[in-house]
Coordinates of C-alpha atoms in Angstrom, one line a residue:
Chain R
X24 CA 24.0 7.2 12.3
X25 CA 25.2 4.4 10.0
X26 CA 26.1 5.4 6.4
X27 CA 23.5 3.0 5.0
X28 CA 20.7 4.8 6.8
X29 CA 21.6 7.8 4.6
X30 CA 22.4 6.0 1.4
X31 CA 20.5 2.8 1.4
X32 CA 23.7 0.9 0.5
X33 CA 25.5 -1.5 2.8
X34 CA 29.2 -1.7 2.9
X35 CA 31.0 -4.9 3.3
X36 CA 31.8 -4.1 6.9
X37 CA 28.1 -4.0 7.8
X38 CA 27.8 -7.7 6.9
X39 CA 28.4 -10.9 8.6
X40 CA 31.1 -12.5 6.4
X41 CA 32.0 -16.1 5.7
X42 CA 35.5 -17.4 5.5
X43 CA 37.1 -18.2 2.1
X44 CA 36.5 -21.9 2.7
X45 CA 32.8 -21.3 3.5
X46 CA 32.5 -19.2 0.3
X47 CA 33.9 -22.2 -1.7
X48 CA 31.2 -24.3 -0.3
X49 CA 28.5 -21.7 -1.1
X50 CA 26.6 -19.9 1.6
X51 CA 23.8 -17.4 2.1
X52 CA 24.8 -13.8 2.7
X53 CA 22.0 -12.1 4.7
X54 CA 22.0 -8.4 3.7
X55 CA 19.4 -7.6 6.4
X56 CA 21.0 -5.6 9.2
X57 CA 18.1 -3.7 10.8
X58 CA 15.7 -4.8 13.6
X59 CA 12.5 -5.3 11.6
X60 CA 9.7 -7.7 12.6
X61 CA 10.2 -10.5 10.1
X62 CA 11.3 -14.2 10.2
X63 CA 10.5 -16.2 7.1
X64 CA 14.2 -16.9 6.4
X65 CA 14.5 -18.7 9.7
X66 CA 11.4 -20.8 9.0
X67 CA 12.5 -21.6 5.4
X68 CA 16.0 -22.9 6.4
X69 CA 16.0 -26.7 6.1
X70 CA 19.2 -27.1 8.2
X71 CA 18.4 -24.5 10.9
X72 CA 21.4 -22.4 10.0
X73 CA 19.6 -19.1 10.1
X74 CA 18.5 -17.9 13.5
X75 CA 17.3 -14.8 15.3
X76 CA 17.0 -13.9 19.0
X77 CA 13.4 -12.7 18.6
X78 CA 11.3 -11.6 15.6
X79 CA 12.7 -8.1 15.6
X80 CA 16.4 -9.1 15.7
X81 CA 18.5 -9.3 12.5
X82 CA 19.0 -12.8 11.2
X83 CA 22.3 -14.6 11.8
X84 CA 23.6 -17.3 9.5
X85 CA 25.7 -20.2 10.8
X86 CA 27.9 -20.5 7.8
X87 CA 29.2 -23.9 8.9
X88 CA 25.6 -25.3 8.9
X89 CA 24.4 -23.4 5.8
X90 CA 24.4 -25.6 2.7
X91 CA 23.7 -22.7 0.2
X92 CA 20.4 -24.3 -0.9
X93 CA 18.9 -20.9 -1.9
X94 CA 15.5 -21.7 -0.3
X95 CA 15.7 -18.5 1.7
X96 CA 16.2 -16.2 -1.3
X97 CA 12.7 -16.4 -2.8
X98 CA 10.9 -16.3 0.5
X99 CA 12.7 -13.2 1.9
X100 CA 10.2 -10.3 1.7
X101 CA 13.0 -7.8 1.6
X102 CA 14.8 -9.6 -1.3
X103 CA 17.9 -9.3 0.8
X104 CA 19.4 -12.7 0.7
X105 CA 22.1 -13.8 -1.8
X106 CA 24.0 -17.1 -2.1
X107 CA 27.6 -16.8 -3.1
X108 CA 29.8 -19.6 -4.1
X109 CA 33.4 -19.1 -5.2
X110 CA 35.1 -21.6 -7.5
X111 CA 38.6 -20.8 -8.6
X112 CA 38.6 -17.6 -10.6
X113 CA 34.8 -17.6 -11.0
X114 CA 32.0 -17.1 -8.6
X115 CA 28.4 -18.0 -8.7
X116 CA 25.9 -15.5 -7.2
X117 CA 22.3 -16.5 -6.8
X118 CA 19.9 -13.6 -6.4
X119 CA 16.2 -12.7 -6.4
X120 CA 14.8 -11.1 -9.6
X121 CA 11.4 -9.6 -10.1
X122 CA 11.5 -7.9 -13.5
X123 CA 10.5 -8.6 -17.1
X124 CA 11.8 -10.0 -19.3
X125 CA 12.8 -13.1 -17.4
X126 CA 16.4 -14.3 -17.9
X127 CA 17.0 -17.7 -19.4
X128 CA 19.8 -20.2 -18.8
X129 CA 22.6 -19.4 -21.2
X130 CA 21.8 -15.7 -21.4
X131 CA 24.6 -13.3 -20.9
X132 CA 23.3 -10.5 -18.6
X133 CA 24.8 -7.3 -17.2
X134 CA 26.0 -7.8 -13.6
X135 CA 25.2 -4.8 -11.3
X136 CA 26.6 -3.9 -7.9
X137 CA 24.7 -2.4 -4.9
X138 CA 24.3 1.0 -6.5
X139 CA 23.2 -0.4 -9.9
X140 CA 26.6 0.2 -11.6
X141 CA 27.4 -2.4 -14.3
X142 CA 30.6 -4.2 -13.1
X143 CA 30.8 -6.8 -15.8
X144 CA 28.8 -9.6 -17.4
X145 CA 27.3 -12.7 -16.0
X146 CA 26.3 -16.0 -17.5
X147 CA 22.9 -17.3 -16.3
X148 CA 23.4 -20.8 -15.2
X149 CA 20.1 -21.5 -13.3
X150 CA 16.6 -19.9 -13.0
X151 CA 14.1 -21.2 -10.5
X152 CA 10.7 -19.8 -9.9
X153 CA 9.7 -19.3 -6.3
X154 CA 6.2 -18.0 -6.6
X155 CA 6.5 -14.9 -8.8
X156 CA 10.1 -14.3 -7.6
X157 CA 12.8 -15.7 -9.9
X158 CA 15.8 -17.1 -8.2
X159 CA 18.6 -16.6 -10.7
X160 CA 22.2 -17.9 -10.6
X161 CA 24.8 -16.2 -12.6
X162 CA 28.5 -17.0 -13.1
X163 CA 30.7 -13.9 -12.8
X164 CA 34.4 -12.9 -12.3
X165 CA 35.3 -14.2 -8.8
X166 CA 36.7 -10.9 -7.7
X167 CA 33.2 -9.3 -7.7
X168 CA 31.6 -12.1 -5.7
X169 CA 30.8 -9.8 -2.8
X170 CA 29.8 -6.9 -5.0
X171 CA 27.4 -8.1 -7.7
X172 CA 23.8 -8.1 -6.3
X173 CA 21.6 -7.4 -9.4
X174 CA 21.3 -8.2 -13.1
X175 CA 20.0 -6.4 -16.1
X176 CA 18.6 -8.7 -18.8
Chain W
X171 CA -6.5 18.8 -22.7
X172 CA -3.5 16.6 -22.7
X173 CA -3.5 13.5 -24.8
X174 CA -0.8 10.8 -24.6
X175 CA 0.0 7.5 -26.1
X176 CA -1.4 4.2 -25.0
X177 CA -0.2 3.6 -21.4
X178 CA -1.6 0.1 -20.7
X179 CA 0.8 -2.3 -18.9
X180 CA 0.8 -5.6 -20.8
X181 CA 3.7 -7.5 -19.3
X182 CA 4.5 -7.4 -15.6
X183 CA 6.7 -9.7 -13.4
X184 CA 4.1 -10.1 -10.6
X185 CA 0.6 -9.2 -12.0
X186 CA -1.2 -10.7 -14.9
X187 CA -3.0 -8.1 -17.0
X188 CA -5.1 -10.1 -19.5
X189 CA -6.7 -8.3 -22.4
X190 CA -10.1 -7.3 -21.2
X191 CA -13.4 -6.5 -22.9
X192 CA -13.4 -3.0 -24.3
X193 CA -16.1 -0.6 -23.1
X194 CA -17.0 2.5 -25.0
X195 CA -18.2 5.6 -23.2
X196 CA -18.8 9.2 -23.8
X197 CA -16.6 12.0 -22.4
X198 CA -17.3 15.6 -23.2
X199 CA -19.4 14.4 -26.1
X200 CA -16.6 12.4 -27.5
X201 CA -16.4 8.6 -27.7
X202 CA -13.6 7.0 -25.7
X203 CA -12.8 3.4 -25.0
X204 CA -11.8 1.8 -21.7
X205 CA -11.5 -1.7 -20.4
X206 CA -13.7 -3.8 -18.2
X207 CA -12.5 -3.5 -14.6
X208 CA -11.5 0.1 -15.1
X209 CA -12.7 3.0 -13.1
X210 CA -13.8 6.0 -15.0
X211 CA -10.5 7.7 -13.9
X212 CA -8.3 4.9 -15.0
X213 CA -10.0 4.8 -18.4
X214 CA -9.6 8.5 -18.8
X215 CA -6.0 8.4 -17.8
X216 CA -5.3 5.6 -20.2
X217 CA -7.0 7.7 -22.9
X218 CA -4.5 10.5 -22.1
X219 CA -6.9 12.7 -20.2
X220 CA -5.2 14.1 -17.1
X221 CA -7.1 17.3 -16.4
X222 CA -10.3 16.3 -14.6
X223 CA -11.4 19.4 -12.8
X224 CA -10.3 23.0 -12.3
X225 CA -9.7 24.8 -9.0
X226 CA -12.5 26.9 -7.6
X227 CA -10.7 30.2 -7.5
X228 CA -8.1 30.4 -10.2
X229 CA -9.3 27.8 -12.7
X230 CA -6.1 25.8 -12.4
X231 CA -6.3 22.4 -14.1
X232 CA -6.4 19.5 -11.7
X233 CA -6.0 15.8 -12.0
X234 CA -6.8 13.2 -9.3
X235 CA -4.6 13.0 -6.3
X236 CA -5.6 10.1 -4.0
X237 CA -7.1 7.6 -6.5
X238 CA -9.1 5.9 -3.7
X239 CA -12.1 8.1 -3.2
X240 CA -10.8 10.2 -0.4
X241 CA -10.1 13.6 -1.9
X242 CA -12.3 15.7 -4.2
X243 CA -10.1 16.4 -7.1
X244 CA -11.8 14.1 -9.6
X245 CA -15.4 15.0 -9.2
X246 CA -17.4 14.7 -12.5
X247 CA -21.0 14.4 -13.7
X248 CA -21.8 10.8 -14.7
X249 CA -25.1 10.2 -16.4
X250 CA -26.4 13.5 -15.1
X251 CA -25.4 12.9 -11.4
X252 CA -22.8 15.4 -10.2
X253 CA -20.0 15.0 -7.7
X254 CA -19.2 11.4 -8.7
X255 CA -15.7 10.4 -7.5
X256 CA -14.6 8.9 -10.8
X257 CA -11.5 7.3 -9.2
X258 CA -13.7 4.7 -7.6
X259 CA -16.7 4.7 -9.9
X260 CA -16.6 1.6 -12.2
X261 CA -16.6 2.2 -15.9
X262 CA -19.8 1.0 -17.6
X263 CA -20.6 0.6 -21.2
X264 CA -22.3 3.6 -22.7
X265 CA -22.1 6.0 -19.7
X266 CA -21.9 9.7 -20.2
X267 CA -19.1 11.5 -18.3
X268 CA -18.8 15.2 -18.2
X269 CA -16.6 17.8 -16.5
X270 CA -18.8 19.7 -14.1
X271 CA -19.2 23.3 -13.2
X272 CA -17.3 24.3 -10.1
X273 CA -20.3 24.0 -7.9
X274 CA -22.3 21.2 -9.4
X275 CA -25.9 21.8 -10.4
X276 CA -28.5 19.7 -8.6
X277 CA -29.2 16.7 -10.8
X278 CA -32.4 16.5 -12.7
X279 CA -32.5 12.7 -12.3
X280 CA -33.9 11.3 -9.1
X281 CA -31.3 10.0 -6.8
X282 CA -33.0 7.1 -5.2
X283 CA -34.8 4.5 -7.4
X284 CA -36.2 2.3 -4.6
X285 CA -37.8 3.0 -1.2
X286 CA -35.5 3.0 1.8
X287 CA -34.8 -0.5 3.1
X288 CA -34.1 -1.3 6.8
X289 CA -31.4 -3.8 7.7
X290 CA -30.6 -5.2 11.1
X291 CA -27.3 -6.8 12.0
X292 CA -25.3 -7.6 15.1
X293 CA -22.2 -6.0 13.6
X294 CA -21.7 -3.4 10.9
X295 CA -18.1 -3.2 9.5
X296 CA -17.2 -0.1 7.5
X297 CA -14.4 -0.6 5.1
X298 CA -13.2 -3.9 3.5
X299 CA -9.5 -3.4 3.7
X300 CA -7.1 -5.6 5.7
X301 CA -8.6 -4.4 9.1
X302 CA -12.2 -4.5 8.0
X303 CA -12.0 -7.8 6.3
X304 CA -10.4 -9.5 9.3
X305 CA -12.9 -7.8 11.6
X306 CA -15.8 -9.0 9.6
X307 CA -14.4 -12.6 9.3
X308 CA -13.7 -12.7 13.1
X309 CA -17.2 -11.5 14.1
X310 CA -19.1 -13.6 11.6
X311 CA -17.2 -16.8 12.5
X312 CA -18.1 -16.1 16.2
X313 CA -21.8 -16.2 15.4
X314 CA -22.4 -12.5 15.2
X315 CA -24.1 -11.7 11.8
X316 CA -22.2 -9.0 9.9
X317 CA -22.9 -6.4 7.3
X318 CA -19.7 -5.4 5.5
X319 CA -19.8 -2.1 3.5
X320 CA -17.2 -0.7 1.2
X321 CA -17.1 2.2 -1.3
X322 CA -15.1 0.3 -3.9
X323 CA -16.2 -2.2 -6.5
X324 CA -13.9 -4.8 -5.2
X325 CA -12.9 -5.9 -1.7
X326 CA -9.4 -5.8 -0.1
X327 CA -8.9 -2.0 0.3
X328 CA -5.3 -1.2 -0.4
X329 CA -4.2 -4.8 -0.2
X330 CA -5.2 -5.2 -3.9
X331 CA -2.3 -3.0 -5.0
X332 CA 0.3 -4.4 -2.7
X333 CA 2.3 -6.6 -4.9
X334 CA 5.2 -6.9 -2.5
X335 CA 5.6 -9.7 0.1
X336 CA 4.6 -9.0 3.6
X337 CA 7.0 -9.0 6.6
X338 CA 6.2 -10.5 10.0
X339 CA 5.8 -14.1 11.0
X340 CA 3.8 -17.1 9.8
X341 CA 0.7 -15.8 11.7
X342 CA 0.8 -12.5 9.7
X343 CA 1.4 -14.5 6.4
X344 CA 4.9 -13.2 6.1
X345 CA 6.4 -13.9 2.6
X346 CA 3.0 -13.7 1.0
X347 CA 2.1 -10.8 -1.3
X348 CA -0.6 -8.4 -0.3
X349 CA -2.6 -9.1 -3.4
X350 CA -2.6 -12.8 -2.6
X351 CA -3.6 -12.1 1.0
X352 CA -6.6 -10.1 -0.3
X353 CA -7.7 -13.1 -2.5
X354 CA -7.4 -15.5 0.5
X355 CA -9.4 -13.2 2.8
X356 CA -12.1 -12.8 0.1
X357 CA -12.3 -16.5 -0.3
X358 CA -12.9 -17.0 3.4
X359 CA -15.5 -14.2 3.2
X360 CA -17.4 -15.9 0.4
X361 CA -17.5 -19.1 2.5
X362 CA -19.1 -17.3 5.4
X363 CA -21.4 -15.5 2.9
X364 CA -22.6 -18.8 1.6
X365 CA -23.3 -19.9 5.2
X366 CA -25.4 -16.7 5.6
X367 CA -23.2 -15.3 8.3
X368 CA -22.1 -12.2 6.4
X369 CA -23.6 -9.9 3.9
X370 CA -21.4 -7.7 1.7
X371 CA -22.4 -4.4 0.1
X372 CA -19.8 -2.9 -2.3
X373 CA -20.1 0.4 -4.2
X374 CA -21.8 1.7 -1.0
X375 CA -21.0 4.6 1.3
X376 CA -22.0 5.1 4.9
X377 CA -23.2 8.6 4.8
X378 CA -24.0 9.3 8.4
X379 CA -24.9 8.3 12.0
X380 CA -28.5 8.8 13.2
X381 CA -30.4 8.7 16.3
X382 CA -31.7 5.3 17.5
X383 CA -32.7 3.7 20.8
X384 CA -30.4 0.8 22.0
X385 CA -28.9 0.5 18.6
X386 CA -26.4 2.2 16.4
X387 CA -28.0 3.5 13.2
X388 CA -26.4 4.5 9.9
X389 CA -27.5 5.7 6.5
X390 CA -25.9 3.7 3.7
X391 CA -26.1 4.6 0.0
X392 CA -25.7 1.8 -2.4
X393 CA -24.8 3.1 -5.8
X394 CA -26.5 1.3 -8.7
X395 CA -25.9 2.0 -12.4
X396 CA -28.5 4.7 -12.8
X397 CA -30.2 5.1 -9.4
X398 CA -29.0 4.6 -5.9
X399 CA -30.7 3.0 -3.0
X400 CA -30.7 4.2 0.6
X401 CA -30.4 1.7 3.4
X402 CA -31.3 2.3 7.1
X403 CA -28.9 0.1 8.9
X404 CA -29.2 -0.7 12.5
X405 CA -26.6 -2.7 14.5
X406 CA -25.5 -3.5 18.0
X407 CA -21.8 -2.9 17.3
X408 CA -20.0 -1.1 14.6
X409 CA -16.3 -1.5 13.5
X410 CA -14.9 1.5 11.6
X411 CA -12.0 0.5 9.4
X412 CA -12.1 3.4 7.0
X413 CA -8.4 3.6 6.4
X414 CA -6.5 6.8 5.7
X415 CA -5.7 9.4 3.2
X416 CA -2.4 10.5 1.8
X417 CA -0.9 13.8 2.9
X418 CA -0.4 16.7 0.5
X419 CA 2.8 18.8 0.6
X420 CA 2.9 22.6 0.2
X421 CA 4.9 23.8 -2.8
X422 CA 4.1 25.9 -5.8
X423 CA 2.5 23.7 -8.5
X424 CA 1.4 21.0 -6.1
X425 CA -2.0 20.9 -7.8
X426 CA -0.8 20.4 -11.4
X427 CA -2.1 17.2 -13.1
X428 CA 0.7 14.7 -12.7
X429 CA 1.2 15.4 -8.9
X430 CA -0.2 12.3 -7.3
X431 CA -0.2 10.6 -3.9
X432 CA 2.2 7.6 -4.2
X433 CA -0.7 5.3 -3.3
X434 CA -2.8 6.7 -6.2
X435 CA 0.0 5.8 -8.6
X436 CA 0.3 2.4 -7.0
X437 CA -3.5 1.9 -7.5
X438 CA -3.4 3.1 -11.1
X439 CA -0.6 0.8 -12.2
X440 CA -1.1 -2.3 -10.0
X441 CA -4.9 -2.5 -10.0
X442 CA -5.9 -1.0 -13.4
X443 CA -2.6 -1.7 -15.3
X444 CA -2.2 1.9 -16.4
X445 CA 1.1 3.7 -16.4
X446 CA 0.9 7.0 -14.5
X447 CA 3.7 8.5 -16.7
X448 CA 7.2 7.9 -18.1
X449 CA 9.5 9.6 -15.6
X450 CA 8.8 9.9 -11.9
X451 CA 10.2 11.9 -9.1
X452 CA 9.4 10.3 -5.7
X453 CA 9.1 12.5 -2.7
X454 CA 9.6 10.6 0.6
X455 CA 11.8 7.7 1.5
X456 CA 9.5 6.0 4.0
X457 CA 8.3 2.5 3.2
X458 CA 5.5 3.7 0.9
X459 CA 7.9 5.9 -1.2
X460 CA 10.5 3.1 -1.4
X461 CA 8.0 0.3 -2.2
X462 CA 6.1 2.3 -4.8
X463 CA 9.3 3.4 -6.5
X464 CA 10.3 -0.2 -6.8
X465 CA 6.9 -1.2 -8.2
X466 CA 7.1 1.7 -10.7
X467 CA 10.4 0.1 -12.0
X468 CA 8.6 -3.3 -12.2
X469 CA 5.9 -1.7 -14.3
X470 CA 8.6 -0.4 -16.7
X471 CA 8.5 3.2 -15.5
X472 CA 11.7 5.2 -15.0
X473 CA 12.2 6.6 -11.5
X474 CA 14.6 9.5 -11.7
X475 CA 15.3 9.7 -8.0
X476 CA 13.8 9.6 -4.5
X477 CA 14.2 12.8 -2.3
X478 CA 13.7 12.7 1.4
X479 CA 13.7 15.8 3.6
X480 CA 15.0 13.9 6.7
X481 CA 18.7 13.2 7.0
X482 CA 18.0 9.4 7.0
X483 CA 15.9 7.1 5.0
X484 CA 12.7 6.4 7.0
X485 CA 11.7 3.0 5.5
X486 CA 13.4 -0.3 5.8
X487 CA 16.9 -0.6 4.5
X488 CA 16.0 -3.7 2.5
X489 CA 13.5 -1.6 0.5
X490 CA 16.0 1.1 -0.1
X491 CA 18.7 -1.4 -1.2
X492 CA 16.3 -2.9 -3.8
X493 CA 16.0 0.5 -5.4
X494 CA 19.7 1.4 -5.1
X495 CA 20.9 -1.8 -6.9
X496 CA 18.6 -0.9 -9.8
X497 CA 20.5 2.4 -10.0
X498 CA 17.8 4.7 -8.5
X499 CA 19.5 7.4 -6.3
X500 CA 18.1 8.4 -2.9
X501 CA 18.8 11.9 -1.8
X502 CA 18.3 12.4 1.9
X503 CA 18.2 16.0 3.2
X504 CA 16.6 17.0 -0.1
X505 CA 13.1 18.2 -0.8
X506 CA 11.0 19.5 -3.6
X507 CA 10.9 23.3 -4.0
X508 CA 8.4 23.6 -6.8
X509 CA 6.8 21.9 -9.7
X510 CA 6.5 23.6 -13.1
X511 CA 4.6 22.9 -16.3
X512 CA 1.9 24.2 -18.6
X513 CA -1.3 22.4 -17.6
X514 CA 0.7 19.3 -16.6
X515 CA 3.9 18.4 -14.8
X516 CA 7.0 19.0 -16.9
X517 CA 9.6 19.0 -14.2
X518 CA 10.5 19.9 -10.6
X519 CA 13.1 21.9 -8.8
X520 CA 14.7 20.0 -5.9
X521 CA 16.8 21.6 -3.3
X522 CA 19.2 20.5 -0.6
X523 CA 18.2 21.1 3.1
X524 CA 20.6 22.1 5.8
X525 CA 20.6 20.7 9.4
X526 CA 17.7 23.1 10.3
X527 CA 15.8 21.7 7.3
X528 CA 16.2 25.1 5.5
X529 CA 16.9 25.1 1.8
X530 CA 20.5 25.6 0.9
X531 CA 20.9 28.6 -1.5
X532 CA 22.3 27.7 -4.8
X533 CA 21.6 24.0 -4.4
X534 CA 18.6 24.0 -6.7
X535 CA 18.5 21.3 -9.3
X536 CA 16.1 21.1 -12.2
X537 CA 14.7 17.5 -12.6
X538 CA 12.7 17.0 -15.8
X539 CA 9.8 14.5 -15.1
X540 CA 6.1 14.1 -15.9
X541 CA 5.0 12.6 -12.6
X542 CA 5.5 13.6 -9.0
X543 CA 4.6 11.0 -6.3
X544 CA 4.1 12.3 -2.8
X545 CA 4.8 9.7 -0.2
X546 CA 4.8 12.0 2.8
X547 CA 2.6 10.2 5.3
X548 CA -1.0 9.5 5.8
X549 CA -3.9 10.9 7.9
X550 CA -6.4 8.6 9.5
X551 CA -10.0 8.9 8.1
X552 CA -12.1 9.8 11.1
X553 CA -15.0 11.8 9.7
X554 CA -17.6 9.1 10.6
X555 CA -16.1 8.6 14.0
X556 CA -16.2 12.3 14.6
X557 CA -19.9 12.5 13.6
X558 CA -20.7 9.6 15.9
X559 CA -19.2 11.7 18.7
X560 CA -16.4 9.5 19.9
X561 CA -13.5 11.2 21.7
X562 CA -10.8 12.2 19.2
X563 CA -7.4 13.5 20.0
X564 CA -4.6 14.9 18.0
X565 CA -1.7 12.4 18.3
X566 CA 1.2 13.2 16.0
X567 CA 2.6 9.7 16.2
X568 CA -0.7 8.3 15.0
X569 CA -0.8 10.7 12.0
X570 CA -3.3 13.3 13.2
X571 CA -6.7 13.1 14.9
X572 CA -7.6 9.6 16.0
X573 CA -10.4 8.0 18.0
X574 CA -9.2 7.2 21.5
X575 CA -9.7 3.4 22.0
X576 CA -8.8 0.7 24.5
X577 CA -6.8 -2.5 23.9
X578 CA -9.9 -4.2 22.5
X579 CA -10.2 -1.3 20.0
X580 CA -13.4 0.0 21.5
X581 CA -13.8 3.8 21.4
X582 CA -15.3 6.1 24.0
X583 CA -18.7 5.2 22.7
X584 CA -19.8 1.7 23.8
X585 CA -20.1 -0.7 20.8
X586 CA -18.2 1.6 18.5
X587 CA -14.8 0.0 17.5
X588 CA -12.0 1.2 15.3
X589 CA -9.3 -0.8 13.5
X590 CA -6.4 -0.3 11.1
X591 CA -5.1 3.0 9.8
X592 CA -8.3 4.8 10.9
X593 CA -7.1 4.1 14.5
X594 CA -3.6 5.4 13.9
X595 CA -1.3 5.1 10.9
X596 CA 0.6 1.8 10.8
X597 CA 0.8 -1.0 8.2
X598 CA -1.3 -3.8 6.9
X599 CA 0.0 -6.7 9.1
X600 CA -0.9 -4.8 12.3
X601 CA -4.2 -3.6 10.7
X602 CA -5.2 -7.2 10.2
X603 CA -4.6 -8.1 13.8
X604 CA -6.4 -5.0 15.0
X605 CA -9.3 -6.0 12.9
X606 CA -9.3 -9.5 14.4
X607 CA -9.2 -7.9 17.9
X608 CA -12.1 -5.6 17.2
X609 CA -14.2 -8.3 15.5
X610 CA -13.6 -10.7 18.4
X611 CA -14.2 -8.1 21.1
X612 CA -17.5 -7.0 19.4
X613 CA -18.7 -10.6 19.3
X614 CA -17.7 -11.1 22.9
X615 CA -19.5 -7.9 23.9
X616 CA -22.7 -9.1 22.3
X617 CA -22.4 -12.3 24.3
X618 CA -21.9 -14.5 21.2
X619 CA -18.7 -16.1 22.5
X620 CA -16.2 -16.1 25.3
X621 CA -12.6 -16.2 24.1
X622 CA -10.6 -14.0 26.4
X623 CA -7.5 -16.1 25.8
X624 CA -7.6 -15.6 22.1
X625 CA -8.0 -11.9 22.5
X626 CA -4.9 -11.8 24.7
X627 CA -3.1 -13.9 22.1
X628 CA -3.9 -11.4 19.3
X629 CA -2.8 -8.5 21.6
X630 CA 0.5 -10.2 22.3
X631 CA 1.0 -10.7 18.6
X632 CA 0.5 -7.0 18.1
X633 CA 3.0 -6.0 20.8
X634 CA 5.6 -8.4 19.3
X635 CA 5.3 -6.7 15.9
X636 CA 5.7 -3.3 17.5
X637 CA 8.6 -4.3 19.8
X638 CA 11.4 -3.2 17.4
X639 CA 12.7 0.3 16.6
X640 CA 10.4 0.6 13.6
X641 CA 7.4 0.0 15.9
X642 CA 8.3 2.8 18.2
X643 CA 6.0 5.4 16.7
X644 CA 2.9 3.3 16.8
X645 CA 3.8 2.0 20.2
X646 CA 3.9 5.6 21.6
X647 CA 0.7 6.5 19.7
X648 CA -1.2 3.5 21.0
X649 CA 0.0 4.1 24.6
X650 CA -1.3 7.7 24.5
X651 CA -4.5 6.5 22.8
X652 CA -5.3 3.9 25.4
X653 CA -4.3 6.1 28.4
X654 CA -6.8 8.8 27.6
X655 CA -9.8 6.7 26.6
X656 CA -12.9 6.6 28.8
X657 CA -15.7 4.3 27.6
X658 CA -19.2 5.6 28.1
X659 CA -22.6 4.2 27.1
X660 CA -24.7 4.5 24.0

């Protein structure tokens, strides 16, 4: 039994991880590890970086190909894709958000980790609407790049 | 009687709830106000009225449980007619709603306003949820005239409350929200309606199966504002897509107003824009429990925790992760021991379970809350199938008694098809494909079209969706179901 089956929380070792260099470029982290019948991320990828063996296999991202365009974030039915880009001491995390009120560029929001604990603040740098899902980019302290996965406005 | 503050949802990230026309109605001789589009139950809930009936033996107060017309905990007298399921009865201006005696008196008013009317169709589809809509569209577009009957005022079944995006592939409309799929299917239906290929009857119930030569014959009651009309419907094939009902769980206090099926709460908040309460305890971490918990948060309602009796989360990890990163804890190997409160839910005692699923002494925890959601599985609705006389069998992996059926969804009675949750509990994407299979197979049986390849294509699509570990249960269920079926004649 994996720990996340009990807790609902992935640990970093459950994930396919990019190199430091790939993180600097900005890539999509696919937090989707189970075999579920679903493939919109594969179809949405403009550079064919995301692939899966069959519709039930977990998606795999080719970080060399991935351009961090964020198109897969708003289409993922599981809201399980995040784009992370590290720049010096800072990191930019782009995540899906489906709550009111909507964050606006320039807002300072609470930055939450995978168990909803506030780990610091984030500056909203970009908000894009993909249907009713908001794709929000925040700038945070770089050391939390692989921890921050939610915001509170 | 419990009266609360206004609980209408005005802002929501996914759904628009525009201000609607106010409707005034009478409840227990008092004037109340609801909104256009409400059911009587949603209007009463918004007005703070949670006790709708009392139990037969001990006079315990009861609220509604299923919210979709499947249980009997909301029966009231409306304009003199008893036993009205107010959770699906539309609110109308000026109606008179009363709590009824335990065993309702026969109404003084006459039930049927018009003489019985006979209708003849190739195909009757019962239920306009994902399976029924797809079945009706498929048959009708293959030149088999269809009558589609549903108990609700609107089409779409449970799709109309599914604000989350669907999984699957492009064919199953992955990435599209259930509510939007419902709209698209309805659009398609209206097109076929304009072409005269399909007739739709909402607010109508199929009440029974009757004797007929060379045809299937059903009684259908269409509810009108004051009087209802009885239809004598004859058809060559029938597709039963009646859905399922949420399971109850045994514990003291499980009938207190405020204990709801998770789906009932989803209906109340996502269809009618009414908050079920302020603080929720969710029981069950399957996909329904996880998804509804997240949607409660989206409606601005606090979810205290999710408890799950099994040692692992049953639903998709991605749904659990969405909840966890909002700070909602999920306690596996935990269950609900009892619910307490005076006339309404005030809290619950949750308890840890050991490896034998037995409560661990001393692990009780008091969780104050005003709403309990039960997401502990569903049972297929098979009453009509049972009355028709199709072979039913108890198949645990399918959620209970189900009609045995072959790969074309035909039951043991020739011309009687089944699709969606009524044929075994699964989810909406597979229900839609099953509906297409049943609709196409019925049209083929009537000689309207020959499309063997398309049928095989749909069947392959289904097997693909069921190929993974989450598809194991339905896979086993469907194998058992198909193995045992023997198709006879009308």
